[in-house]
């Protein structure tokens, strides 16, 4: 076998033309000579070194690059433009440095935030690059750092080491140079995977000297992002050997169960596959940020138009004034009306520039920061078990948490714990497993001695006294065969524990499912003890028995089953088979009452979303085995079509089986996952699951977390292809109008699908490539869909691809659930990009492993789970959580509150700015359009800093419409953020009109009153008029804010009171006669406030303005309350508040909300298209190939090199030539 494998791996020496990546072992100089083009006609090394750099800045680039990024915010460009204008004395109204200071503060605050984030990335990079490793240098290995590794180096790795680069496995200390790896840091899966070196390097590289003399050359594909594929050749000693992904150790894997292995570095640093999938750091901006940029442009254009109109008016007014008052001509000797108009234009531009105040953006940052702290301080999102709090790693995205429309979630480690627990079973028509008696039965079993395990198993939750008693009596042959099958039919490896208990067995399984089954058999008295190449030893109720293994019929995703053919100690040949119900039930010898009960039990297990396997066996006669064995040996040595011939023989043997029963294993979800997904769905948030796992396991988790329900129509590859093809035909038959079918019409293309209301899409990565033309595994022209697409009228490939993308996204977004299986990290990112591109939706991605990093970076919001699979996802995320269930509070409470607060803050900041400062425009009509300020300079300087900032700030920090409890109880409130209902262009327009009307009323009521009569102390002067208008505007703004605050606290009362006191205090200080005497040019309103605000007539004017400005707001609020014209948020919040006082109305609210009905769990058969007469809950996370390792002896070490488990147990040693060796994990 080995010789034939070596021969088949030897090629004719021709190098495929696409292979341009050449790696020579132990030859650094060879790789240094190659260069490749870079930006601006520069060149860089073709072969990257192993140092990674995920940080954005360094000492030299931080200042220019950060300033460049900040100037992408149009508001900053606007402020810089105004400062430049202020440097010209002819048009300046304020010293330029008074505006430079707040802008500098804003840039410094944001720059420091970016710097802190980047320092964290630098520290992470430094930590990874400084990891130690052994690199071959000359004739011996030396300890160096990861960053010192170069392409072509040979690295020695030991047990528990992380793989530092993508490497070709050359040899290992294990038999046949096997190497076991764990890919938890890549895909979150903790089950073991194996890699195996080429036979030639295994044989030749037996010592450190031979490794140092190795001079092979690897020719392979260029660095790419395909995680599961690799194609190349090894040229050594005149021979060429083929290479595939089974020979490659990927960066980020962890060496397990292998003492030492050696690898040749193929791809280093950013050329490695995992780094190719990480994506780039993207500057994220919220929808409100983008809207604010557009509003800045709109406001600036309006400001320029107003300034231009006022400047033109000033020119005409100057000409008319000069003609009417000729005695003043000497004042205008060196100027003209046109020149005056020009200077006035820029003067008005500067004067009105405070409509977009810098203080708003500084306050913005403070609100973002404090609301982020609220997330960090939330004890409801603190995971006490592992002492992990929630953390807002980004402080500038919190409002977007209230606008999420799509959530893209990883499965393993995010939704699940990747822990399998044996829950129930059905044996010979009897169902065992009653969780209600869980603790009682455990006590019974421990007290009665009905368990034969060496120690109670954490992963066993099946405590049934009836089953334990039946096992103890040992009178049921079917039960005996059932447990014997669990102990025999698997590929688990066993070894002695390194702990103090010498009799403790430790199992290492290729999948958590197999481990759970073997542990279940062990706890029930059937203990798997050891295996050799051709024998398995188990203990049956304390009696040791050895079974000779005649053949192992390996598991594969197509077969969905595995079998073992053994000869028992009595000489009888038996076949034990386990697999999916859809394949086992159709291979039974007969179907009787027990089979019917088992099928009903399978339905029951499926309704409980348990992972099921059917178990069957049969007795094989000697004659039948002799014939089959001869043909099996002939097929196993074939060089062509070996797999197909073996499958035929497997199929032939696995017939006429006798059903023993079924097992039900729970893939443990994280706590609260189903409830969280249900709440998110009620909040109109769609959850998509993107996983690298198999379809069966992904579907099982979909049902477990209630993402899928039994009444859903499942659309798979065939149905999706039909719908998209019909869409293409219809779209191309349109008579040149260019119209495309809307998303609601997509389902009408498929008559069968159109009859169902609820639908879900389940696709895999290969099919995703076919329909989206990503080109990774696209097989153009061979698939039916590809052939159909070739004859469409749209000839532009880019246009075709865009239309297919849009059609697929429309189809997927119209479904209630989407599950994408076997997708690469790059495909995860692509799916997120497509939804953002074609739906313009706000997206959130959540994951826990390095394979989720690209998706997290691409989504508008990235959430990392602080789990067991490393911290790569957390380090690249915007928010870090310990559990998926905390997502509901993050979005429905903190996200919605933050969106509400920031929208209210923006509305009232713009309102108070327009209400207080638009009076400058009205004053220009009565001051000869001379750009003369209406207000005192100190009022302008303090208006947005002390007078009106704090009430608006408290609203941005503390405002709530309903409590956190009610926010979770009524997730329907979340839709206001998705619809942009609290701040949009309409809201801004209304706010603008409201502010303008307030300024008009304050200005013209005062102007009318001052023209009519003056008071006893007031002389009708400009200063008193300015104080009156300023006071009226200020109080109107304060009253308006007071009326709209929904959540009053002691701090709210304090800030409102403080604002009024600040107004009085600073007015007194800046308008005192003593201040005027000290600096007349600075304090130019002496005693103006004192004289004006002590006159009853002026106070009545202020009161009148306040009433006139308040009545419209009160009228609108009363009209909405009476007529019921409220927003969704206001209406639901009102109903919730009413329900708190009148609990009976809670039922009415629930009746109004459109909640999806909970799927009922009942014992019934559900017919699903394309399945075996019911929804199968089969799921088995096993990988193909382990049976071959065992039967070939590749994973076995010669006896005597290490003491076996059997000798440690002081029992009789199995009569075999070798025993399995597995180091402890």
mmCIF file of N, CA and C in Angstrom, residues 514-576:
data_model
loop_
_atom_site.group_PDB
_atom_site.id
_atom_site.type_symbol
_atom_site.label_atom_id
_atom_site.label_comp_id
_atom_site.label_asym_id
_atom_site.label_seq_id
_atom_site.Cartn_x
_atom_site.Cartn_y
_atom_site.Cartn_z
ATOM 1 N N UNK A 514 -18.404 11.458 18.446
ATOM 2 C CA UNK A 514 -17.882 10.130 18.761
ATOM 3 C C UNK A 514 -17.436 10.039 20.213
ATOM 4 N N UNK A 515 -16.837 11.109 20.711
ATOM 5 C CA UNK A 515 -16.407 11.096 22.103
ATOM 6 C C UNK A 515 -17.601 10.928 23.039
ATOM 7 N N UNK A 516 -18.710 11.640 22.740
ATOM 8 C CA UNK A 516 -19.898 11.542 23.585
ATOM 9 C C UNK A 516 -20.470 10.125 23.563
ATOM 10 N N UNK A 517 -20.471 9.457 22.403
ATOM 11 C CA UNK A 517 -21.011 8.102 22.305
ATOM 12 C C UNK A 517 -20.143 7.100 23.061
ATOM 13 N N UNK A 518 -18.820 7.216 22.922
ATOM 14 C CA UNK A 518 -17.931 6.289 23.614
ATOM 15 C C UNK A 518 -18.009 6.493 25.127
ATOM 16 N N UNK A 519 -18.128 7.752 25.552
ATOM 17 C CA UNK A 519 -18.259 8.025 26.980
ATOM 18 C C UNK A 519 -19.580 7.483 27.529
ATOM 19 N N UNK A 520 -20.636 7.550 26.711
ATOM 20 C CA UNK A 520 -21.921 7.004 27.143
ATOM 21 C C UNK A 520 -21.816 5.501 27.351
ATOM 22 N N UNK A 521 -21.192 4.794 26.408
ATOM 23 C CA UNK A 521 -21.011 3.345 26.557
ATOM 24 C C UNK A 521 -20.148 3.037 27.768
ATOM 25 N N UNK A 522 -19.135 3.839 27.977
ATOM 26 C CA UNK A 522 -18.241 3.625 29.123
ATOM 27 C C UNK A 522 -18.995 3.779 30.434
ATOM 28 N N UNK A 523 -19.849 4.786 30.550
ATOM 29 C CA UNK A 523 -20.588 5.010 31.783
ATOM 30 C C UNK A 523 -21.614 3.915 32.038
ATOM 31 N N UNK A 524 -22.013 3.210 30.982
ATOM 32 C CA UNK A 524 -22.987 2.136 31.133
ATOM 33 C C UNK A 524 -22.320 0.759 31.167
ATOM 34 N N UNK A 525 -21.009 0.728 31.367
ATOM 35 C CA UNK A 525 -20.332 -0.533 31.603
ATOM 36 C C UNK A 525 -19.592 -1.120 30.436
ATOM 37 N N UNK A 526 -19.659 -0.508 29.269
ATOM 38 C CA UNK A 526 -18.964 -1.018 28.090
ATOM 39 C C UNK A 526 -17.812 -0.049 27.793
ATOM 40 N N UNK A 527 -16.643 -0.385 28.327
ATOM 41 C CA UNK A 527 -15.514 0.544 28.334
ATOM 42 C C UNK A 527 -14.540 0.193 27.214
ATOM 43 N N UNK A 528 -14.288 1.156 26.359
ATOM 44 C CA UNK A 528 -13.273 1.009 25.311
ATOM 45 C C UNK A 528 -11.903 1.162 25.968
ATOM 46 N N UNK A 529 -11.072 0.101 25.858
ATOM 47 C CA UNK A 529 -9.788 0.078 26.550
ATOM 48 C C UNK A 529 -8.605 0.366 25.640
ATOM 49 N N UNK A 530 -8.523 -0.284 24.496
ATOM 50 C CA UNK A 530 -7.356 -0.102 23.631
ATOM 51 C C UNK A 530 -7.674 -0.628 22.249
ATOM 52 N N UNK A 531 -6.866 -0.218 21.300
ATOM 53 C CA UNK A 531 -6.994 -0.753 19.944
ATOM 54 C C UNK A 531 -5.619 -0.932 19.347
ATOM 55 N N UNK A 532 -5.540 -1.890 18.442
ATOM 56 C CA UNK A 532 -4.350 -2.077 17.625
ATOM 57 C C UNK A 532 -4.779 -1.992 16.168
ATOM 58 N N UNK A 533 -3.854 -2.289 15.270
ATOM 59 C CA UNK A 533 -4.180 -2.201 13.856
ATOM 60 C C UNK A 533 -5.308 -3.144 13.474
ATOM 61 N N UNK A 534 -5.418 -4.290 14.138
ATOM 62 C CA UNK A 534 -6.428 -5.265 13.741
ATOM 63 C C UNK A 534 -7.229 -5.795 14.927
ATOM 64 N N UNK A 535 -7.287 -5.061 16.037
ATOM 65 C CA UNK A 535 -8.043 -5.546 17.190
ATOM 66 C C UNK A 535 -8.498 -4.379 18.053
ATOM 67 N N UNK A 536 -9.634 -4.564 18.726
ATOM 68 C CA UNK A 536 -10.158 -3.607 19.684
ATOM 69 C C UNK A 536 -10.482 -4.371 20.960
ATOM 70 N N UNK A 537 -10.046 -3.852 22.088
ATOM 71 C CA UNK A 537 -10.317 -4.465 23.380
ATOM 72 C C UNK A 537 -11.253 -3.581 24.172
ATOM 73 N N UNK A 538 -12.330 -4.173 24.673
ATOM 74 C CA UNK A 538 -13.296 -3.452 25.492
ATOM 75 C C UNK A 538 -13.583 -4.265 26.745
ATOM 76 N N UNK A 539 -14.118 -3.580 27.728
ATOM 77 C CA UNK A 539 -14.547 -4.241 28.959
ATOM 78 C C UNK A 539 -16.062 -4.205 29.001
ATOM 79 N N UNK A 540 -16.700 -5.371 29.006
ATOM 80 C CA UNK A 540 -18.157 -5.466 29.015
ATOM 81 C C UNK A 540 -18.620 -5.860 30.416
ATOM 82 N N UNK A 541 -19.135 -4.893 31.134
ATOM 83 C CA UNK A 541 -19.607 -5.118 32.507
ATOM 84 C C UNK A 541 -18.520 -5.768 33.360
ATOM 85 N N UNK A 542 -17.291 -5.268 33.145
ATOM 86 C CA UNK A 542 -16.167 -5.756 33.929
ATOM 87 C C UNK A 542 -15.428 -6.918 33.313
ATOM 88 N N UNK A 543 -15.926 -7.500 32.224
ATOM 89 C CA UNK A 543 -15.282 -8.641 31.561
ATOM 90 C C UNK A 543 -14.574 -8.140 30.314
ATOM 91 N N UNK A 544 -13.282 -8.354 30.225
ATOM 92 C CA UNK A 544 -12.512 -7.878 29.085
ATOM 93 C C UNK A 544 -12.683 -8.806 27.889
ATOM 94 N N UNK A 545 -12.953 -8.214 26.710
ATOM 95 C CA UNK A 545 -13.139 -8.989 25.483
ATOM 96 C C UNK A 545 -12.391 -8.272 24.358
ATOM 97 N N UNK A 546 -11.748 -9.084 23.521
ATOM 98 C CA UNK A 546 -11.000 -8.545 22.388
ATOM 99 C C UNK A 546 -11.667 -8.967 21.094
ATOM 100 N N UNK A 547 -11.921 -8.002 20.231
ATOM 101 C CA UNK A 547 -12.553 -8.240 18.934
ATOM 102 C C UNK A 547 -11.521 -7.986 17.838
ATOM 103 N N UNK A 548 -11.447 -8.903 16.906
ATOM 104 C CA UNK A 548 -10.547 -8.736 15.772
ATOM 105 C C UNK A 548 -11.226 -7.886 14.708
ATOM 106 N N UNK A 549 -10.561 -6.831 14.290
ATOM 107 C CA UNK A 549 -11.105 -5.922 13.278
ATOM 108 C C UNK A 549 -10.780 -6.474 11.896
ATOM 109 N N UNK A 550 -11.815 -6.827 11.155
ATOM 110 C CA UNK A 550 -11.626 -7.348 9.799
ATOM 111 C C UNK A 550 -11.627 -6.248 8.753
ATOM 112 N N UNK A 551 -12.409 -5.226 8.984
ATOM 113 C CA UNK A 551 -12.465 -4.098 8.046
ATOM 114 C C UNK A 551 -13.146 -2.929 8.732
ATOM 115 N N UNK A 552 -12.717 -1.724 8.351
ATOM 116 C CA UNK A 552 -13.377 -0.497 8.816
ATOM 117 C C UNK A 552 -13.891 0.240 7.593
ATOM 118 N N UNK A 553 -15.192 0.400 7.518
ATOM 119 C CA UNK A 553 -15.842 1.064 6.391
ATOM 120 C C UNK A 553 -16.022 2.526 6.780
ATOM 121 N N UNK A 554 -15.135 3.363 6.248
ATOM 122 C CA UNK A 554 -14.976 4.721 6.759
ATOM 123 C C UNK A 554 -16.203 5.597 6.495
ATOM 124 N N UNK A 555 -16.337 6.585 7.357
ATOM 125 C CA UNK A 555 -17.378 7.594 7.199
ATOM 126 C C UNK A 555 -17.005 8.552 6.061
ATOM 127 N N UNK A 556 -18.018 9.037 5.360
ATOM 128 C CA UNK A 556 -17.847 10.138 4.412
ATOM 129 C C UNK A 556 -19.147 10.926 4.371
ATOM 130 N N UNK A 557 -19.062 12.168 3.906
ATOM 131 C CA UNK A 557 -20.249 13.019 3.878
ATOM 132 C C UNK A 557 -21.293 12.494 2.901
ATOM 133 N N UNK A 558 -20.868 11.723 1.899
ATOM 134 C CA UNK A 558 -21.835 11.145 0.954
ATOM 135 C C UNK A 558 -22.488 9.888 1.539
ATOM 136 N N UNK A 559 -21.682 9.047 2.186
ATOM 137 C CA UNK A 559 -22.222 7.819 2.765
ATOM 138 C C UNK A 559 -23.071 8.093 4.007
ATOM 139 N N UNK A 560 -22.680 9.076 4.793
ATOM 140 C CA UNK A 560 -23.392 9.446 6.016
ATOM 141 C C UNK A 560 -23.480 8.287 7.009
ATOM 142 N N UNK A 561 -22.490 7.435 7.007
ATOM 143 C CA UNK A 561 -22.475 6.310 7.933
ATOM 144 C C UNK A 561 -21.057 5.751 7.984
ATOM 145 N N UNK A 562 -20.778 4.985 9.040
ATOM 146 C CA UNK A 562 -19.535 4.228 9.113
ATOM 147 C C UNK A 562 -19.836 2.858 9.721
ATOM 148 N N UNK A 563 -19.004 1.883 9.389
ATOM 149 C CA UNK A 563 -19.217 0.524 9.868
ATOM 150 C C UNK A 563 -17.887 -0.088 10.260
ATOM 151 N N UNK A 564 -17.973 -1.092 11.128
ATOM 152 C CA UNK A 564 -16.804 -1.874 11.478
ATOM 153 C C UNK A 564 -17.192 -3.352 11.415
ATOM 154 N N UNK A 565 -16.377 -4.121 10.755
ATOM 155 C CA UNK A 565 -16.604 -5.561 10.606
ATOM 156 C C UNK A 565 -15.629 -6.278 11.539
ATOM 157 N N UNK A 566 -16.166 -6.998 12.529
ATOM 158 C CA UNK A 566 -15.310 -7.604 13.555
ATOM 159 C C UNK A 566 -15.658 -9.083 13.717
ATOM 160 N N UNK A 567 -14.684 -9.802 14.296
ATOM 161 C CA UNK A 567 -14.910 -11.193 14.699
ATOM 162 C C UNK A 567 -14.841 -11.210 16.234
ATOM 163 N N UNK A 568 -15.941 -11.629 16.865
ATOM 164 C CA UNK A 568 -15.978 -11.622 18.326
ATOM 165 C C UNK A 568 -15.188 -12.804 18.887
ATOM 166 N N UNK A 569 -14.955 -12.835 20.189
ATOM 167 C CA UNK A 569 -14.166 -13.948 20.772
ATOM 168 C C UNK A 569 -14.756 -15.311 20.519
ATOM 169 N N UNK A 570 -16.065 -15.388 20.260
ATOM 170 C CA UNK A 570 -16.683 -16.679 19.970
ATOM 171 C C UNK A 570 -16.507 -17.082 18.518
ATOM 172 N N UNK A 571 -15.943 -16.212 17.683
ATOM 173 C CA UNK A 571 -15.699 -16.535 16.287
ATOM 174 C C UNK A 571 -16.768 -16.048 15.332
ATOM 175 N N UNK A 572 -17.819 -15.417 15.835
ATOM 176 C CA UNK A 572 -18.887 -14.922 14.973
ATOM 177 C C UNK A 572 -18.472 -13.591 14.341
ATOM 178 N N UNK A 573 -18.754 -13.456 13.055
ATOM 179 C CA UNK A 573 -18.446 -12.212 12.344
ATOM 180 C C UNK A 573 -19.679 -11.303 12.410
ATOM 181 N N UNK A 574 -19.472 -10.089 12.870
ATOM 182 C CA UNK A 574 -20.579 -9.138 13.012
ATOM 183 C C UNK A 574 -20.211 -7.807 12.348
ATOM 184 N N UNK A 575 -21.230 -7.183 11.764
ATOM 185 C CA UNK A 575 -21.089 -5.846 11.182
ATOM 186 C C UNK A 575 -21.858 -4.871 12.068
ATOM 187 N N UNK A 576 -21.183 -3.831 12.535
ATOM 188 C CA UNK A 576 -21.826 -2.782 13.328
ATOM 189 C C UNK A 576 -21.799 -1.490 12.511
#
